[in-house]
Coordinates of C-alpha atoms in Angstrom, one line a residue:
Chain J
M1 CA 103.7 61.7 71.7
K2 CA 104.5 65.0 73.3
V3 CA 103.6 65.3 77.0
P4 CA 101.7 68.6 77.7
H5 CA 103.8 71.1 79.7
R6 CA 101.5 71.2 82.7
I7 CA 101.4 67.4 83.1
R8 CA 105.2 67.2 82.8
K9 CA 105.6 69.9 85.4
L10 CA 103.2 68.0 87.7
I11 CA 105.1 64.8 87.3
L12 CA 108.5 66.4 87.8
G13 CA 107.2 68.2 90.9
M14 CA 105.9 65.0 92.4
L15 CA 109.2 63.1 92.0
L16 CA 110.9 64.4 95.2
P17 CA 107.9 64.0 97.5
L18 CA 107.4 60.4 96.3
A19 CA 111.1 59.6 96.7
L20 CA 110.9 60.9 100.3
L21 CA 107.8 58.9 101.0
L22 CA 109.6 55.8 99.8
L23 CA 112.6 56.6 101.9
W24 CA 110.3 57.2 104.9
H25 CA 108.5 53.9 104.3
M26 CA 111.8 52.0 104.3
A27 CA 113.1 53.8 107.4
A28 CA 109.8 53.0 109.3
K29 CA 110.3 49.3 108.7
G30 CA 111.8 47.7 111.7
S31 CA 112.0 51.0 113.6
V32 CA 110.0 51.7 116.8
I33 CA 110.5 55.5 116.7
V34 CA 109.7 56.3 113.1
P35 CA 105.9 55.9 112.6
S36 CA 104.8 54.1 109.4
V37 CA 103.3 55.9 106.5
G38 CA 100.1 54.0 107.1
D39 CA 99.8 55.2 110.7
V40 CA 100.2 58.8 109.8
L41 CA 97.8 58.5 106.8
N42 CA 95.3 56.9 109.2
I43 CA 95.3 59.9 111.4
L44 CA 95.1 62.3 108.5
L45 CA 92.1 60.5 107.0
H46 CA 90.2 60.7 110.3
P47 CA 90.8 64.2 111.5
M48 CA 87.8 64.3 113.8
R49 CA 88.7 61.2 115.7
E50 CA 89.8 61.6 119.3
A51 CA 93.3 60.5 119.8
T52 CA 93.5 57.3 121.9
S53 CA 97.2 57.5 122.6
L54 CA 97.5 61.3 123.0
D55 CA 96.5 64.0 125.4
A56 CA 95.5 66.4 122.6
A57 CA 92.4 67.5 120.7
P58 CA 91.5 65.9 117.4
L59 CA 93.5 67.2 114.4
A60 CA 90.7 69.1 112.9
H61 CA 90.0 70.9 116.2
S62 CA 93.7 71.8 116.5
L63 CA 93.8 73.1 112.9
C64 CA 90.7 75.3 113.6
V65 CA 92.3 76.9 116.6
T66 CA 95.6 77.5 114.8
L67 CA 93.8 79.0 111.8
L68 CA 91.6 81.2 114.0
R69 CA 94.6 82.6 115.8
V70 CA 96.4 83.3 112.6
A71 CA 93.3 84.9 111.0
I72 CA 92.9 87.3 113.9
G73 CA 96.6 88.2 114.2
F74 CA 97.1 88.5 110.5
G75 CA 93.8 90.3 110.0
T76 CA 94.7 92.9 112.6
A77 CA 98.2 93.3 111.0
I78 CA 96.5 94.1 107.7
L79 CA 94.1 96.6 109.3
T80 CA 96.9 98.3 111.1
G81 CA 99.9 97.8 108.8
I82 CA 98.4 99.1 105.5
P83 CA 97.0 102.4 106.8
L84 CA 100.1 103.2 108.8
G85 CA 102.3 102.1 106.0
L86 CA 100.5 104.5 103.6
L87 CA 101.0 107.3 106.1
I88 CA 104.7 106.6 106.7
G89 CA 105.2 106.2 102.9
R90 CA 103.6 109.5 102.0
I91 CA 105.0 111.8 104.8
K92 CA 108.2 113.7 104.3
W93 CA 111.2 112.0 106.0
G94 CA 108.9 109.1 106.8
G95 CA 111.4 106.6 105.3
E96 CA 114.4 108.1 107.0
V97 CA 112.7 108.2 110.4
F98 CA 111.0 104.8 110.5
S99 CA 113.0 102.5 108.3
P100 CA 115.9 101.8 110.6
F101 CA 113.6 101.0 113.5
L102 CA 111.2 98.9 111.4
S103 CA 114.0 97.0 109.7
A104 CA 115.4 96.1 113.1
A105 CA 112.0 95.1 114.4
M106 CA 111.6 92.8 111.3
V107 CA 114.7 90.7 111.9
V108 CA 113.6 89.8 115.4
S109 CA 111.7 86.5 115.4
P110 CA 108.2 87.3 116.7
I111 CA 108.6 84.3 119.1
A112 CA 111.2 86.2 121.0
W113 CA 108.4 88.5 122.1
L114 CA 106.2 85.7 123.5
P115 CA 107.5 85.9 127.1
I116 CA 106.9 89.6 127.1
T117 CA 103.4 89.4 125.6
I118 CA 102.6 86.7 128.2
L119 CA 103.8 89.1 130.9
V120 CA 101.6 91.8 129.5
F121 CA 98.5 89.8 128.7
G122 CA 98.8 86.8 131.0
L123 CA 96.2 84.2 130.2
S124 CA 93.6 86.7 129.1
S125 CA 91.5 85.9 126.0
P126 CA 88.2 87.2 124.5
A127 CA 86.6 84.7 126.9
T128 CA 88.2 86.1 130.0
V129 CA 87.2 89.6 128.9
V130 CA 83.5 88.6 128.5
F131 CA 83.0 85.7 130.9
G132 CA 85.7 86.4 133.5
D133 CA 86.4 83.3 135.7
D134 CA 84.1 81.1 133.7
A135 CA 86.3 81.6 130.6
W136 CA 87.7 78.0 130.7
K137 CA 84.2 76.7 129.8
Y138 CA 84.3 78.4 126.4
G139 CA 86.9 76.2 124.7
I140 CA 88.1 77.7 121.5
L141 CA 87.3 81.3 122.6
D142 CA 89.5 80.8 125.7
Q143 CA 92.3 79.5 123.5
L144 CA 92.5 82.7 121.5
R145 CA 94.9 84.1 124.0
F146 CA 95.9 87.7 123.4
A147 CA 99.6 86.9 124.2
I148 CA 99.8 84.5 121.2
I149 CA 97.7 86.6 118.8
T150 CA 99.8 89.6 119.6
V151 CA 102.9 87.6 118.6
I152 CA 101.3 86.7 115.3
W153 CA 100.3 90.3 114.8
M154 CA 103.9 91.5 115.4
G155 CA 105.2 88.9 113.0
S156 CA 103.1 90.0 110.1
F157 CA 102.6 93.7 111.0
F158 CA 106.2 94.8 110.3
P159 CA 106.6 93.3 106.8
I160 CA 103.2 94.6 105.8
L161 CA 104.0 98.1 107.2
L162 CA 107.5 98.2 105.5
N163 CA 106.3 97.0 102.1
T164 CA 103.2 99.3 102.1
A165 CA 105.4 102.3 103.0
A166 CA 107.8 101.4 100.2
G167 CA 105.0 101.0 97.8
A168 CA 103.4 104.3 98.8
R169 CA 106.8 106.0 98.5
G170 CA 107.4 104.5 95.0
V171 CA 104.2 105.9 93.4
R172 CA 105.2 107.8 90.3
E173 CA 104.8 111.5 90.9
S174 CA 103.6 111.9 87.3
H175 CA 100.6 109.6 88.0
I176 CA 99.6 111.7 91.0
E177 CA 99.9 114.8 88.9
A178 CA 97.8 113.4 86.1
A179 CA 95.0 112.9 88.6
K180 CA 95.7 116.4 90.2
A181 CA 95.4 118.0 86.8
L182 CA 92.0 116.4 86.4
G183 CA 91.0 117.9 89.7
A184 CA 91.3 114.9 92.0
S185 CA 91.0 115.5 95.8
R186 CA 93.6 114.1 98.3
I187 CA 91.2 111.2 99.1
Q188 CA 90.7 110.4 95.4
I189 CA 94.4 110.4 94.8
L190 CA 94.8 108.0 97.7
W191 CA 92.1 105.6 96.4
K192 CA 92.6 105.9 92.7
I193 CA 96.4 106.4 92.4
I194 CA 98.4 105.6 95.5
L195 CA 96.6 102.4 96.6
P196 CA 96.4 100.7 93.2
S197 CA 100.0 101.7 92.4
A198 CA 101.3 100.4 95.7
A199 CA 99.2 97.2 95.5
P200 CA 101.9 94.9 94.1
T201 CA 104.3 95.9 96.8
I202 CA 101.6 95.7 99.5
F203 CA 100.9 92.1 98.4
T204 CA 104.5 91.3 98.7
G205 CA 104.2 92.4 102.3
L206 CA 101.1 90.3 102.8
H207 CA 102.9 87.3 101.3
I208 CA 105.9 87.7 103.6
G209 CA 103.7 88.6 106.6
A210 CA 101.5 85.5 106.1
G211 CA 104.6 83.3 105.8
I212 CA 106.0 84.6 109.0
A213 CA 102.6 84.3 110.8
W214 CA 102.2 80.7 109.8
R215 CA 105.7 79.8 110.9
A216 CA 105.4 81.8 114.1
I217 CA 102.1 80.3 115.2
I218 CA 103.4 76.7 115.2
A219 CA 106.4 77.8 117.3
A220 CA 104.3 79.9 119.6
E221 CA 102.0 76.9 120.3
I222 CA 104.9 74.7 121.2
F223 CA 105.8 77.3 123.9
P224 CA 104.6 76.0 127.3
G225 CA 101.3 77.4 128.4
T226 CA 99.1 76.8 125.3
R227 CA 96.6 74.0 125.4
S228 CA 95.6 73.5 121.8
G229 CA 96.6 74.1 118.2
L230 CA 98.8 72.2 115.7
G231 CA 102.0 73.3 117.5
H232 CA 100.6 72.0 120.8
T233 CA 99.8 68.6 119.1
I234 CA 103.4 68.4 117.9
S235 CA 104.7 69.3 121.3
V236 CA 102.5 66.8 123.1
A237 CA 103.3 64.0 120.6
H238 CA 106.9 64.6 121.3
G239 CA 106.4 64.4 125.0
Q240 CA 104.4 61.2 124.8
A241 CA 106.6 59.7 122.0
A242 CA 103.5 59.4 119.7
Y243 CA 105.4 60.5 116.7
E244 CA 102.7 59.6 114.2
Y245 CA 100.7 62.5 115.5
A246 CA 103.7 64.9 115.1
F247 CA 104.2 63.7 111.6
A248 CA 100.5 64.1 110.8
A249 CA 100.5 67.6 112.2
I250 CA 103.5 68.6 110.2
V251 CA 101.9 67.3 107.0
V252 CA 98.8 69.5 107.8
V253 CA 101.0 72.5 108.6
A254 CA 102.7 72.1 105.2
V255 CA 99.6 71.6 103.2
V256 CA 97.6 74.4 104.9
G257 CA 100.6 76.7 104.6
L258 CA 100.8 76.0 100.9
A259 CA 97.1 76.6 100.6
L260 CA 97.3 80.0 102.4
D261 CA 100.2 81.0 100.1
G262 CA 98.1 80.0 97.0
L263 CA 95.1 81.9 98.4
I264 CA 97.0 85.1 98.7
R265 CA 98.5 84.6 95.2
L266 CA 95.0 84.0 93.9
I267 CA 93.7 87.3 95.4
A268 CA 96.8 89.2 94.3
T269 CA 96.8 88.1 90.7
P270 CA 93.9 90.1 89.3
I271 CA 95.1 93.2 91.3
T272 CA 98.8 93.1 90.5
H273 CA 99.0 91.3 87.1
W274 CA 99.9 94.6 85.3
Q275 CA 103.1 95.0 87.3
P276 CA 105.7 92.7 85.7
K277 CA 105.1 94.2 82.3
E278 CA 105.3 97.9 83.2
R279 CA 108.9 98.8 83.8
Chain L
M1 CA 88.8 140.3 67.4
K2 CA 88.7 137.1 69.5
K3 CA 88.3 137.3 73.2
T4 CA 91.5 136.9 75.2
I5 CA 91.1 133.9 77.5
I6 CA 94.6 133.6 79.1
H7 CA 96.5 136.5 80.6
I8 CA 100.0 135.8 82.0
D9 CA 101.4 139.0 83.5
A10 CA 104.9 139.5 84.8
V11 CA 105.2 135.9 86.1
N12 CA 108.3 134.7 87.9
R13 CA 108.9 131.2 89.1
C14 CA 111.9 130.4 91.3
F15 CA 113.0 126.9 92.4
R16 CA 115.6 126.2 95.0
T17 CA 118.1 123.5 94.4
A18 CA 119.2 121.0 97.1
R19 CA 122.2 123.4 97.8
R20 CA 119.7 126.2 98.4
E21 CA 120.7 128.0 95.2
E22 CA 117.9 129.9 93.4
V23 CA 117.1 128.9 89.8
W24 CA 114.7 131.2 87.9
A25 CA 112.7 128.9 85.6
L26 CA 110.5 131.9 84.5
R27 CA 111.6 135.5 84.6
N28 CA 109.1 138.3 84.0
C29 CA 107.1 136.3 81.6
N30 CA 104.1 137.7 79.7
L31 CA 101.7 135.9 77.4
T32 CA 98.2 136.2 76.2
C33 CA 96.1 133.7 74.3
S34 CA 92.8 134.2 72.5
E35 CA 89.9 131.8 72.7
G36 CA 90.1 129.1 70.0
E37 CA 93.7 129.9 69.2
F38 CA 96.3 127.2 68.5
L39 CA 99.4 128.5 70.3
C40 CA 102.8 126.8 70.3
L41 CA 105.4 127.5 72.9
L42 CA 108.7 126.8 71.2
G43 CA 112.1 126.6 72.8
S44 CA 115.0 124.4 73.6
S45 CA 115.0 122.3 76.8
G46 CA 115.3 124.3 80.0
C47 CA 113.8 127.4 78.6
G48 CA 110.8 127.3 81.0
K49 CA 108.1 126.2 78.6
T50 CA 107.1 123.2 80.7
T51 CA 107.1 125.3 83.9
M52 CA 104.7 127.7 82.1
L53 CA 102.3 124.9 81.2
R54 CA 102.4 123.5 84.8
L55 CA 101.4 126.9 86.1
L56 CA 98.6 127.1 83.6
C57 CA 97.1 123.8 84.6
G58 CA 97.4 124.5 88.3
L59 CA 100.0 121.9 89.2
D60 CA 102.4 124.7 90.3
S61 CA 102.0 128.3 91.3
P62 CA 104.1 131.4 90.4
T63 CA 106.6 132.9 92.8
S64 CA 105.2 136.3 91.7
G65 CA 103.0 137.7 89.0
T66 CA 99.5 136.8 88.0
I67 CA 97.9 134.2 85.8
S68 CA 94.3 134.4 84.9
I69 CA 92.3 132.0 82.7
N70 CA 88.9 133.3 81.8
A71 CA 89.1 135.8 84.7
S72 CA 89.8 133.1 87.3
T73 CA 92.9 131.3 88.7
P74 CA 94.2 128.1 87.1
S75 CA 93.4 125.9 90.1
T76 CA 89.7 126.8 90.0
M77 CA 89.7 126.3 86.2
Q78 CA 91.0 122.7 86.4
H79 CA 87.6 121.3 85.3
N80 CA 87.9 123.2 82.1
I81 CA 91.5 122.2 81.3
G82 CA 92.7 119.1 79.6
F83 CA 96.4 118.3 80.2
V84 CA 98.5 115.9 78.1
S85 CA 102.0 115.4 79.3
Q86 CA 105.1 114.2 77.6
H87 CA 104.8 110.5 78.3
G88 CA 101.0 110.4 78.7
D89 CA 101.3 109.2 82.3
L90 CA 98.6 106.7 81.8
L91 CA 97.8 104.4 84.7
P92 CA 99.2 100.9 84.0
W93 CA 96.7 99.1 86.3
R94 CA 93.7 100.4 84.4
R95 CA 92.4 99.4 81.0
V96 CA 92.3 102.0 78.3
I97 CA 88.7 102.8 78.8
D98 CA 89.1 103.4 82.5
N99 CA 92.2 105.5 81.9
V100 CA 90.1 107.7 79.6
A101 CA 87.3 107.9 82.1
L102 CA 89.5 108.9 85.0
G103 CA 88.5 112.6 84.8
L104 CA 84.8 111.7 84.8
E105 CA 85.3 109.3 87.7
I106 CA 86.9 112.1 89.7
R107 CA 83.8 114.2 88.9
G108 CA 81.5 111.5 90.2
I109 CA 79.8 110.7 86.8
P110 CA 77.9 107.4 87.0
R111 CA 79.6 104.4 85.5
A112 CA 77.4 103.8 82.5
K113 CA 77.6 107.4 81.4
R114 CA 81.3 107.6 81.8
K115 CA 81.9 104.4 79.8
Q116 CA 79.8 105.9 77.0
Q117 CA 81.6 109.2 77.0
A118 CA 85.0 107.5 77.2
A119 CA 84.1 105.3 74.2
E120 CA 83.1 108.5 72.3
A121 CA 86.5 110.1 73.2
L122 CA 88.3 107.1 71.9
R123 CA 86.5 107.4 68.6
R124 CA 87.4 111.1 68.4
V125 CA 91.1 110.3 68.7
Q126 CA 90.6 107.5 66.1
L127 CA 91.5 104.5 68.3
P128 CA 89.7 101.3 67.3
A129 CA 87.0 100.3 69.7
D130 CA 88.7 97.0 70.6
T131 CA 91.6 98.8 72.2
A132 CA 89.2 100.0 75.0
H133 CA 89.9 96.9 77.0
S134 CA 93.6 96.7 76.5
Y135 CA 96.2 97.6 79.1
I136 CA 98.6 100.4 78.5
H137 CA 101.6 98.2 78.1
E138 CA 99.9 96.5 75.2
L139 CA 99.8 99.7 73.2
S140 CA 102.4 101.4 71.0
G141 CA 103.8 104.8 71.9
G142 CA 101.5 106.6 69.4
M143 CA 98.4 104.8 70.6
R144 CA 99.3 105.7 74.2
Q145 CA 99.5 109.4 73.3
R146 CA 96.1 109.0 71.6
V147 CA 94.7 107.5 74.9
A148 CA 96.2 110.4 76.8
L149 CA 94.6 112.9 74.4
A150 CA 91.3 111.0 74.8
R151 CA 91.6 111.3 78.6
A152 CA 92.0 115.0 78.3
L153 CA 89.2 115.4 75.8
C154 CA 86.8 113.2 77.8
I155 CA 86.1 115.9 80.4
S156 CA 85.0 118.3 77.5
P157 CA 87.6 121.0 78.5
R158 CA 87.5 124.5 77.0
M159 CA 91.2 124.4 76.6
L160 CA 94.0 121.8 76.0
L161 CA 97.5 122.1 77.4
M162 CA 100.0 119.8 75.8
D163 CA 103.5 119.3 76.9
E164 CA 105.7 117.9 74.1
P165 CA 103.1 115.0 73.7
F166 CA 104.6 113.7 70.4
G167 CA 108.3 114.4 71.3
H168 CA 109.4 110.8 71.7
L169 CA 107.4 109.3 68.8
D170 CA 108.9 108.2 65.5
E171 CA 108.3 110.6 62.5
P172 CA 105.4 108.9 60.7
T173 CA 103.5 108.4 63.9
R174 CA 104.2 112.0 65.0
H175 CA 103.0 113.3 61.6
A176 CA 99.8 111.1 61.9
L177 CA 99.1 112.5 65.4
Q178 CA 99.7 116.0 64.3
D179 CA 97.4 115.7 61.3
D180 CA 94.7 114.2 63.6
L181 CA 95.2 116.9 66.2
V182 CA 94.7 119.7 63.7
E183 CA 91.6 118.0 62.3
L184 CA 90.2 117.7 65.9
W185 CA 91.0 121.3 66.6
S186 CA 89.5 122.6 63.3
K187 CA 86.2 120.8 64.3
D188 CA 85.6 122.3 67.7
R189 CA 88.2 125.1 67.9
K190 CA 89.3 124.5 71.5
T191 CA 92.1 126.8 72.7
I192 CA 95.3 124.7 72.6
I193 CA 98.6 125.6 74.1
F194 CA 101.2 123.2 72.7
V195 CA 104.7 123.0 74.0
T196 CA 107.4 121.7 71.6
H197 CA 111.1 122.0 70.8
S198 CA 110.5 121.2 67.1
I199 CA 110.3 124.1 64.7
E200 CA 108.6 121.9 62.1
E201 CA 106.0 120.8 64.6
A202 CA 105.2 124.3 65.7
V203 CA 104.9 125.6 62.2
F204 CA 102.7 122.8 61.2
L205 CA 100.3 123.1 64.1
A206 CA 100.2 126.7 65.3
D207 CA 98.3 129.9 64.5
R208 CA 100.9 131.7 66.5
I209 CA 104.3 130.6 67.8
V210 CA 105.8 132.1 70.9
I211 CA 109.5 131.5 71.3
M212 CA 110.9 131.1 74.8
E213 CA 114.4 131.5 75.9
S214 CA 116.0 131.3 79.4
G215 CA 112.8 131.6 81.2
T216 CA 111.0 134.3 79.2
T217 CA 109.0 134.8 76.1
V218 CA 111.2 136.5 73.4
T219 CA 109.3 136.5 70.1
D220 CA 105.8 136.2 68.9
I221 CA 105.4 134.9 65.3
S222 CA 102.0 134.5 63.5
V223 CA 101.9 131.6 61.1
N224 CA 100.1 132.6 58.0
C225 CA 100.4 129.4 56.0
P226 CA 97.0 128.3 54.8
R227 CA 95.5 125.1 56.3
P228 CA 95.7 122.2 55.5
R229 CA 99.4 122.7 55.6
D230 CA 101.9 120.8 53.5
R231 CA 105.1 120.1 55.3
F232 CA 107.1 120.4 52.1
S233 CA 105.5 123.4 50.5
A234 CA 107.6 126.5 49.8
A235 CA 105.5 128.7 52.1
F236 CA 105.9 126.1 54.9
L237 CA 109.6 125.9 54.6
E238 CA 109.9 129.6 54.4
T239 CA 108.0 130.1 57.6
A240 CA 110.1 127.4 59.3
R241 CA 113.3 129.2 58.1
T242 CA 112.0 132.5 59.6
V243 CA 111.2 130.9 62.9
R244 CA 114.6 129.3 63.0
A245 CA 116.3 132.6 62.3
H246 CA 114.4 134.1 65.2
M247 CA 115.4 131.3 67.5
H248 CA 119.1 131.5 66.8
D249 CA 119.7 135.1 66.0
P250 CA 118.5 137.7 68.6
S251 CA 119.2 140.6 66.2
K252 CA 116.3 139.4 63.9
R253 CA 113.8 139.7 66.7
S254 CA 111.3 142.5 66.0
E255 CA 107.9 143.4 67.3
E256 CA 105.7 141.3 65.1

């Protein structure tokens, strides 16, 4: 009997993770440092449970904080990167003036900016803005520190900006003229021609930006000064030698990261599906 | 005598190259076109015929000289002009029906009404109804040009400007589209200015052929073959021979 393509793909894809799991299981046997698969699974299956052996919030809480930080940073990057990218892409000499600077800005790891954003924003958060000295009482709100969110914004802003600008520059002049000949205004040309034409490239930017944001947030949370988030959990687990928590957090980071990637792909597909065929 | 709808008077168009050299695409060009006339601009590539068409549909403006369409400027007449370019320039992210309706969308026509009008335009260019929801890459070259024609017709223009729309199609497809265009034109007699480099195409389509050469109009030939025209009839081939003689031999040019 012939195995359907999808099932074969799934089985082949599972081979390596299963092998690693087996290897891990064998390594954990008789080791005091490597946590057992069961221990890690136990933490993952009870994400709301307070950790008995660890000075960190429950896994679900950490995940929420991390996700919120990324959502705000990444969201702001979309709201700023796309309009500015369109502007840079459509003005004369825009590419020549901005590209060298933006390309340089993109290769710097956003984490490198963290000391500087901490210098600028200190410990301020939406909570300190609204509640002042009582901010510490407002848990999650106080954890949305501007210093961290700015780093996430920087990590995703540059790829979104660069790709949007490239997409806007690459719009075929004949498409714009077709709309012009039909009497389109500048705003109509932006909405009906430039934006949809640049959409595939913009989504490439969103993809890269989201990937960088997700990597950067974990690194930023490991940086001293944060008090919550998945990165913080990993950092604390290392400090207290409770490696089962570090492993559990890493599994969550991988799974949620994959899910975010899939989510962007899901949103992008109906908007950009025409692109690979049109050359 | 039919009303003259287009006046082009002493028009010049100069472009500058990257090395700041002047290139005159049009030089002291004059042309008139009557309402309902099927006019072909014939000439080899680089003779300025595309530049002329771009000026007429308001995508470009002359360096000097005047163009008037129905006593106003091309840019204010855009809502009355349907433009079909060489490759159709259809939007690959839109389905056929939404490509056709683009002009109506730009005019702010409500969705239901524009779908209806676009479907009607597709019928007029003889595209089967089930292509309405296809994407452009799913269509053949001939079908794409039909969609482009439908998009131009959809805004109910008084005049059609066509820039070598069938130039890259294979012969049977080109002939089929020419036949259908003539049929469409004979039904509602819209003014058509059709740019081509093919003598055969010009003779088959036009009431009048204007030959262009190095940026200016040089000869004006009326085509008197009765319609419907047979591409292999003696009269047709004779006219084609006359046109060719005018294109290649300046001494034959007379005031016609």
